CSV table of N, CA and C in Angstrom, one decimal:
chain,number,residue,atom,x,y,z
A,1,MET,N,-75.7,16.6,18.6
A,1,MET,CA,-75.8,15.4,17.3
A,1,MET,C,-75.6,14.2,17.7
A,2,LEU,N,-76.4,13.5,17.7
A,2,LEU,CA,-76.0,12.0,17.9
A,2,LEU,C,-75.1,11.4,17.1
A,3,PRO,N,-74.2,10.5,17.6
A,3,PRO,CA,-73.2,9.9,16.9
A,3,PRO,C,-73.7,8.6,16.3
A,4,PHE,N,-74.7,8.4,16.2
A,4,PHE,CA,-75.4,7.0,15.5
A,4,PHE,C,-76.4,7.5,14.3
A,5,THR,N,-76.7,6.8,13.5
A,5,THR,CA,-77.8,6.8,12.5
A,5,THR,C,-78.9,5.4,12.8
A,6,GLU,N,-80.0,5.5,12.0
A,6,GLU,CA,-80.6,4.5,11.9
A,6,GLU,C,-79.9,3.1,11.4
A,7,GLY,N,-79.1,3.4,10.2
A,7,GLY,CA,-78.3,2.5,9.6
A,7,GLY,C,-77.6,1.7,11.0
A,8,ASP,N,-76.9,2.4,11.8
A,8,ASP,CA,-76.0,2.0,12.9
A,8,ASP,C,-76.9,1.0,13.9
A,9,LEU,N,-78.1,1.4,13.9
A,9,LEU,CA,-79.0,0.2,14.7
A,9,LEU,C,-79.1,-1.0,14.0
A,10,LYS,N,-79.1,-1.2,12.7
A,10,LYS,CA,-79.6,-2.2,11.9
A,10,LYS,C,-78.5,-3.1,12.0
A,11,LYS,N,-77.1,-2.6,11.9
A,11,LYS,CA,-76.2,-3.4,12.5
A,11,LYS,C,-75.9,-3.8,13.4
A,12,SER,N,-76.5,-3.2,14.9
A,12,SER,CA,-76.4,-3.8,16.3
A,12,SER,C,-77.1,-4.3,16.9
A,13,PHE,N,-78.6,-4.4,16.4
A,13,PHE,CA,-79.3,-5.2,16.8
A,13,PHE,C,-79.9,-6.3,15.7
A,14,ASN,N,-80.6,-7.4,16.6
A,14,ASN,CA,-81.3,-8.7,16.1
A,14,ASN,C,-82.5,-8.1,15.5
A,15,PRO,N,-82.6,-8.4,14.2
A,15,PRO,CA,-83.6,-7.8,13.6
A,15,PRO,C,-84.9,-7.7,14.1
A,16,SER,N,-85.1,-8.7,14.7
A,16,SER,CA,-86.6,-9.0,15.2
A,16,SER,C,-86.7,-7.9,16.5
A,17,TYR,N,-85.7,-7.7,17.6
A,17,TYR,CA,-85.8,-6.6,18.5
A,17,TYR,C,-86.1,-5.3,17.8
A,18,LEU,N,-85.1,-5.1,16.8
A,18,LEU,CA,-85.3,-4.0,16.1
A,18,LEU,C,-86.7,-3.6,15.7
A,19,ALA,N,-87.3,-4.4,15.1
A,19,ALA,CA,-88.6,-4.4,14.4
A,19,ALA,C,-89.8,-3.8,15.7
A,20,ARG,N,-89.6,-4.9,16.6
A,20,ARG,CA,-90.6,-4.5,17.7
A,20,ARG,C,-90.2,-3.3,18.6
A,21,GLY,N,-89.0,-2.6,18.6
A,21,GLY,CA,-88.5,-1.7,19.2
A,21,GLY,C,-89.1,-0.4,18.2
A,22,GLU,N,-89.2,-0.5,17.2
A,22,GLU,CA,-89.6,0.5,16.2
A,22,GLU,C,-91.2,0.7,16.6
A,23,GLU,N,-91.8,-0.6,16.7
A,23,GLU,CA,-93.2,-0.5,17.1
A,23,GLU,C,-93.6,0.2,18.2
A,24,TYR,N,-92.8,-0.1,19.1
A,24,TYR,CA,-93.0,0.3,20.6
A,24,TYR,C,-92.7,1.9,20.4
A,25,TRP,N,-91.7,2.3,19.9
A,25,TRP,CA,-91.3,3.9,19.6
A,25,TRP,C,-92.5,4.4,18.9
A,26,GLU,N,-92.9,3.9,17.8
A,26,GLU,CA,-94.3,4.4,16.9
A,26,GLU,C,-95.4,4.5,18.0
A,27,VAL,N,-96.0,3.6,18.7
A,27,VAL,CA,-97.1,3.7,19.5
A,27,VAL,C,-96.6,4.7,20.9
A,28,GLY,N,-95.6,5.5,20.9
A,28,GLY,CA,-95.4,6.4,22.1
A,28,GLY,C,-95.1,5.6,23.0
A,29,ARG,N,-94.6,4.4,23.2
A,29,ARG,CA,-93.9,3.5,24.8
A,29,ARG,C,-93.0,4.3,25.3
A,30,VAL,N,-92.0,5.1,24.9
A,30,VAL,CA,-91.1,5.8,25.6
A,30,VAL,C,-91.3,7.1,25.9
A,31,PHE,N,-91.0,7.4,27.4
A,31,PHE,CA,-90.8,8.4,28.0
A,31,PHE,C,-89.6,8.8,29.0
A,32,LYS,N,-89.7,9.8,29.7
A,32,LYS,CA,-88.7,10.3,30.5
A,32,LYS,C,-87.0,10.2,29.6
A,33,LEU,N,-87.3,10.4,28.3
A,33,LEU,CA,-85.9,10.1,27.5
A,33,LEU,C,-85.2,11.4,28.1
A,34,LYS,N,-83.7,10.9,28.3
A,34,LYS,CA,-82.6,11.7,28.6
A,34,LYS,C,-81.2,11.5,27.8
A,35,ILE,N,-81.1,12.7,27.2
A,35,ILE,CA,-79.5,12.5,26.4
A,35,ILE,C,-78.7,13.3,26.8
A,36,ASP,N,-77.3,12.8,27.2
A,36,ASP,CA,-76.3,13.7,27.5
A,36,ASP,C,-75.8,14.7,26.4
A,37,ASN,N,-74.9,15.7,26.6
A,37,ASN,CA,-74.5,16.6,25.7
A,37,ASN,C,-73.9,16.1,24.6
A,38,GLN,N,-73.2,14.8,24.5
A,38,GLN,CA,-72.6,14.4,23.4
A,38,GLN,C,-73.3,13.5,22.7
A,39,GLY,N,-74.6,13.2,23.1
A,39,GLY,CA,-75.3,12.0,23.1
A,39,GLY,C,-74.9,10.7,22.8
A,40,THR,N,-73.9,10.3,23.8
A,40,THR,CA,-73.3,9.1,24.1
A,40,THR,C,-73.8,8.3,25.2
A,41,HIS,N,-74.4,9.1,26.1
A,41,HIS,CA,-75.3,8.4,27.1
A,41,HIS,C,-77.0,8.8,27.1
A,42,ILE,N,-77.9,7.7,26.9
A,42,ILE,CA,-78.9,7.6,26.8
A,42,ILE,C,-79.9,7.2,27.6
A,43,SER,N,-81.0,7.4,28.5
A,43,SER,CA,-81.9,6.7,29.2
A,43,SER,C,-83.3,7.1,29.1
A,44,ALA,N,-83.9,5.9,29.2
A,44,ALA,CA,-85.6,6.5,29.2
A,44,ALA,C,-86.4,5.3,30.1
A,45,MET,N,-87.4,5.5,30.0
A,45,MET,CA,-88.6,4.2,30.3
A,45,MET,C,-89.4,3.9,29.5
A,46,VAL,N,-89.6,2.5,28.9
A,46,VAL,CA,-90.5,2.1,28.1
A,46,VAL,C,-91.3,1.2,28.6
A,47,ARG,N,-92.6,1.6,28.2
A,47,ARG,CA,-93.8,0.4,28.7
A,47,ARG,C,-93.6,-0.7,28.2
A,48,GLY,N,-93.9,-1.9,28.9
A,48,GLY,CA,-94.0,-3.3,28.1
A,48,GLY,C,-95.4,-3.4,27.3
A,49,ARG,N,-95.5,-4.6,27.0
A,49,ARG,CA,-97.0,-5.0,26.6
A,49,ARG,C,-97.9,-4.9,27.9
A,50,LYS,N,-97.4,-5.2,29.1
A,50,LYS,CA,-98.5,-5.1,30.1
A,50,LYS,C,-98.2,-3.9,30.7
A,51,ALA,N,-98.6,-3.8,32.0
A,51,ALA,CA,-98.2,-2.6,32.9
A,51,ALA,C,-96.9,-2.3,33.2
A,52,ALA,N,-96.0,-3.3,33.2
A,52,ALA,CA,-94.7,-3.0,33.6
A,52,ALA,C,-94.0,-1.8,32.5
A,53,SER,N,-93.0,-0.9,33.3
A,53,SER,CA,-92.4,-0.2,32.6
A,53,SER,C,-90.7,-0.5,33.0
A,54,TYR,N,-90.2,-0.2,31.6
A,54,TYR,CA,-88.6,-0.8,32.1
A,54,TYR,C,-87.6,0.2,31.9
A,55,VAL,N,-86.6,0.4,32.5
A,55,VAL,CA,-85.4,1.6,32.5
A,55,VAL,C,-84.4,1.0,31.6
A,56,THR,N,-84.2,2.0,30.6
A,56,THR,CA,-83.0,1.7,29.7
A,56,THR,C,-82.0,2.5,29.8
A,57,ASN,N,-80.9,2.2,29.5
A,57,ASN,CA,-79.3,2.7,29.7
A,57,ASN,C,-78.6,2.3,28.6
A,58,VAL,N,-78.1,3.4,27.8
A,58,VAL,CA,-77.3,3.1,26.7
A,58,VAL,C,-76.0,4.0,26.6
A,59,ARG,N,-75.2,3.4,26.4
A,59,ARG,CA,-73.8,4.0,26.1
A,59,ARG,C,-73.3,3.7,24.4
A,60,ILE,N,-72.9,4.6,23.9
A,60,ILE,CA,-72.5,4.8,22.5
A,60,ILE,C,-71.1,4.9,22.4
A,61,SER,N,-70.6,4.1,22.0
A,61,SER,CA,-69.1,4.4,21.8
A,61,SER,C,-68.8,4.6,20.3
A,62,ALA,N,-68.2,6.1,20.0
A,62,ALA,CA,-68.3,6.7,18.3
A,62,ALA,C,-66.8,6.6,18.1
A,63,LYS,N,-65.7,6.2,19.3
A,63,LYS,CA,-64.3,6.5,18.6
A,63,LYS,C,-63.8,5.5,17.7
A,64,LYS,N,-64.2,4.4,17.3
A,64,LYS,CA,-64.2,3.8,16.8
A,64,LYS,C,-65.2,3.3,15.5
A,65,THR,N,-64.7,2.6,14.4
A,65,THR,CA,-65.5,2.2,13.2
A,65,THR,C,-65.4,0.8,13.4
A,66,PRO,N,-66.9,0.1,13.7
A,66,PRO,CA,-68.2,0.5,13.6
A,66,PRO,C,-68.4,1.0,14.9
A,67,ILE,N,-69.3,2.1,15.3
A,67,ILE,CA,-69.8,2.5,16.3
A,67,ILE,C,-70.4,1.2,17.3
A,68,ARG,N,-70.2,1.4,18.6
A,68,ARG,CA,-70.6,0.3,19.4
A,68,ARG,C,-71.8,0.9,20.2
A,69,ILE,N,-72.9,0.2,20.1
A,69,ILE,CA,-73.6,0.4,21.2
A,69,ILE,C,-74.3,-0.7,22.2
A,70,ASP,N,-74.1,-0.4,23.3
A,70,ASP,CA,-74.5,-1.2,24.6
A,70,ASP,C,-75.3,-0.7,25.5
A,71,GLY,N,-76.7,-1.3,25.5
A,71,GLY,CA,-77.6,-0.9,26.0
A,71,GLY,C,-78.1,-2.0,27.0
A,72,THR,N,-78.4,-1.6,28.1
A,72,THR,CA,-79.3,-2.4,29.0
A,72,THR,C,-80.4,-1.9,29.3
A,73,CYS,N,-81.3,-2.8,30.2
A,73,CYS,CA,-82.6,-2.8,30.1
A,73,CYS,C,-82.8,-3.7,31.5
A,74,THR,N,-84.1,-3.2,32.3
A,74,THR,CA,-84.4,-4.2,33.2
A,74,THR,C,-85.4,-5.0,33.1
A,75,CYS,N,-85.6,-5.5,31.9
A,75,CYS,CA,-86.6,-6.6,31.3
A,75,CYS,C,-85.7,-7.6,31.2
A,76,PRO,N,-86.5,-9.1,31.0
A,76,PRO,CA,-85.5,-10.3,31.1
A,76,PRO,C,-84.2,-10.6,30.1
A,77,ILE,N,-84.3,-9.6,29.1
A,77,ILE,CA,-83.7,-9.9,27.8
A,77,ILE,C,-82.1,-9.3,28.3
A,78,PHE,N,-82.4,-8.0,29.2
A,78,PHE,CA,-81.4,-7.3,29.3
A,78,PHE,C,-80.2,-6.6,28.6
A,79,SER,N,-79.9,-6.8,27.3
A,79,SER,CA,-78.8,-6.1,26.8
A,79,SER,C,-79.4,-6.0,25.3
A,80,ASN,N,-79.3,-4.7,24.9
A,80,ASN,CA,-79.8,-4.5,23.6
A,80,ASN,C,-81.2,-5.1,23.1
A,81,CYS,N,-82.4,-5.1,23.8
A,81,CYS,CA,-83.6,-5.5,23.2
A,81,CYS,C,-84.5,-4.4,23.1
A,82,LYS,N,-85.5,-5.0,22.4
A,82,LYS,CA,-86.7,-4.2,21.7
A,82,LYS,C,-86.7,-2.9,22.8
A,83,HIS,N,-86.7,-2.9,23.8
A,83,HIS,CA,-86.7,-1.6,24.7
A,83,HIS,C,-85.7,-0.4,24.6
A,84,VAL,N,-84.6,-1.0,24.6
A,84,VAL,CA,-83.5,-0.2,24.2
A,84,VAL,C,-83.3,0.3,22.8
A,85,ALA,N,-83.9,-0.5,21.5
A,85,ALA,CA,-84.1,-0.1,20.4
A,85,ALA,C,-85.0,1.1,20.4
A,86,ALA,N,-86.2,1.1,21.0
A,86,ALA,CA,-87.3,2.0,21.0
A,86,ALA,C,-86.7,3.5,21.7
A,87,THR,N,-85.8,3.0,22.9
A,87,THR,CA,-85.2,4.2,23.3
A,87,THR,C,-84.4,5.0,22.4
A,88,LEU,N,-83.6,4.6,21.4
A,88,LEU,CA,-82.7,4.9,20.3
A,88,LEU,C,-83.5,5.8,18.9
A,89,TYR,N,-84.7,4.9,18.9
A,89,TYR,CA,-85.6,5.4,17.7
A,89,TYR,C,-86.1,6.9,18.6
A,90,GLN,N,-86.5,6.6,19.8
A,90,GLN,CA,-86.9,8.2,20.0
A,90,GLN,C,-85.9,9.2,20.2
A,91,ALA,N,-84.7,8.7,20.5
A,91,ALA,CA,-83.5,9.6,20.4
A,91,ALA,C,-83.4,10.5,19.2
A,92,LEU,N,-83.5,9.7,18.1
A,92,LEU,CA,-83.1,9.8,16.8
A,92,LEU,C,-84.5,11.0,16.5
A,93,GLN,N,-85.5,10.6,16.7
A,93,GLN,CA,-86.9,11.6,16.6
A,93,GLN,C,-86.6,12.8,17.0
A,94,GLN,N,-86.0,12.8,18.5
A,94,GLN,CA,-86.1,14.0,19.2
A,94,GLN,C,-85.0,15.1,18.5
A,95,GLN,N,-83.8,14.4,17.9
A,95,GLN,CA,-82.6,15.1,17.4
A,95,GLN,C,-83.4,15.5,16.4
A,96,GLU,N,-84.1,14.9,15.4
A,96,GLU,CA,-84.8,15.6,14.2
A,96,GLU,C,-85.7,16.5,14.4
A,97,LEU,N,-86.4,16.6,15.4
A,97,LEU,CA,-87.7,17.7,15.8
A,97,LEU,C,-86.6,18.8,16.5
A,98,GLU,N,-85.4,18.9,17.2
A,98,GLU,CA,-84.5,19.9,17.4
A,98,GLU,C,-84.0,20.7,16.4
A,99,LEU,N,-83.5,19.7,15.1
A,99,LEU,CA,-82.9,20.0,14.1
A,99,LEU,C,-84.0,21.3,13.2
A,100,ASN,N,-85.0,20.5,13.0
A,100,ASN,CA,-86.2,21.4,12.5
A,100,ASN,C,-86.5,22.5,13.0
A,101,GLU,N,-86.5,22.4,14.6
A,101,GLU,CA,-86.8,23.8,15.5
A,101,GLU,C,-85.7,24.9,14.9
A,102,GLU,N,-84.6,24.3,15.0
A,102,GLU,CA,-83.7,25.2,14.7
A,102,GLU,C,-83.2,26.0,13.5
A,103,ASP,N,-83.7,25.1,12.7
A,103,ASP,CA,-83.9,25.5,11.1
A,103,ASP,C,-84.9,26.8,11.2
A,104,GLU,N,-86.3,26.8,11.5
A,104,GLU,CA,-87.2,27.5,11.7
A,104,GLU,C,-86.7,28.6,12.3
A,105,ASN,N,-86.3,28.6,13.2
A,105,ASN,CA,-85.8,30.1,14.4
A,105,ASN,C,-84.7,30.5,13.4
A,106,GLN,N,-84.0,30.0,12.5
A,106,GLN,CA,-83.0,30.7,11.8
A,106,GLN,C,-83.6,31.5,10.7
A,107,LEU,N,-84.8,31.3,10.4
A,107,LEU,CA,-85.6,32.1,9.1
A,107,LEU,C,-86.0,33.3,9.6
């Protein structure tokens, strides 16, 4: 289970980066998503508007309240940019799909 929610993203990101990240995620620009077993280290590749792809790495600190999201990216913004937001939206979607699959397998 991931230690963050969409609400945590809204508290951690610039609203314009978050909105653009959601758009990138919705059109399928996130690939090679990797999530560790605790859900505290997440990485991916995200296609930019042009041919470039960016590498994202995210660490989630859930030991304190509020949750701390520290994302880095190879884009010029570098930290908690739209590419990091897209990565985290993809992680949330993957978690939801896995939970739905588990529910179906238990029937």
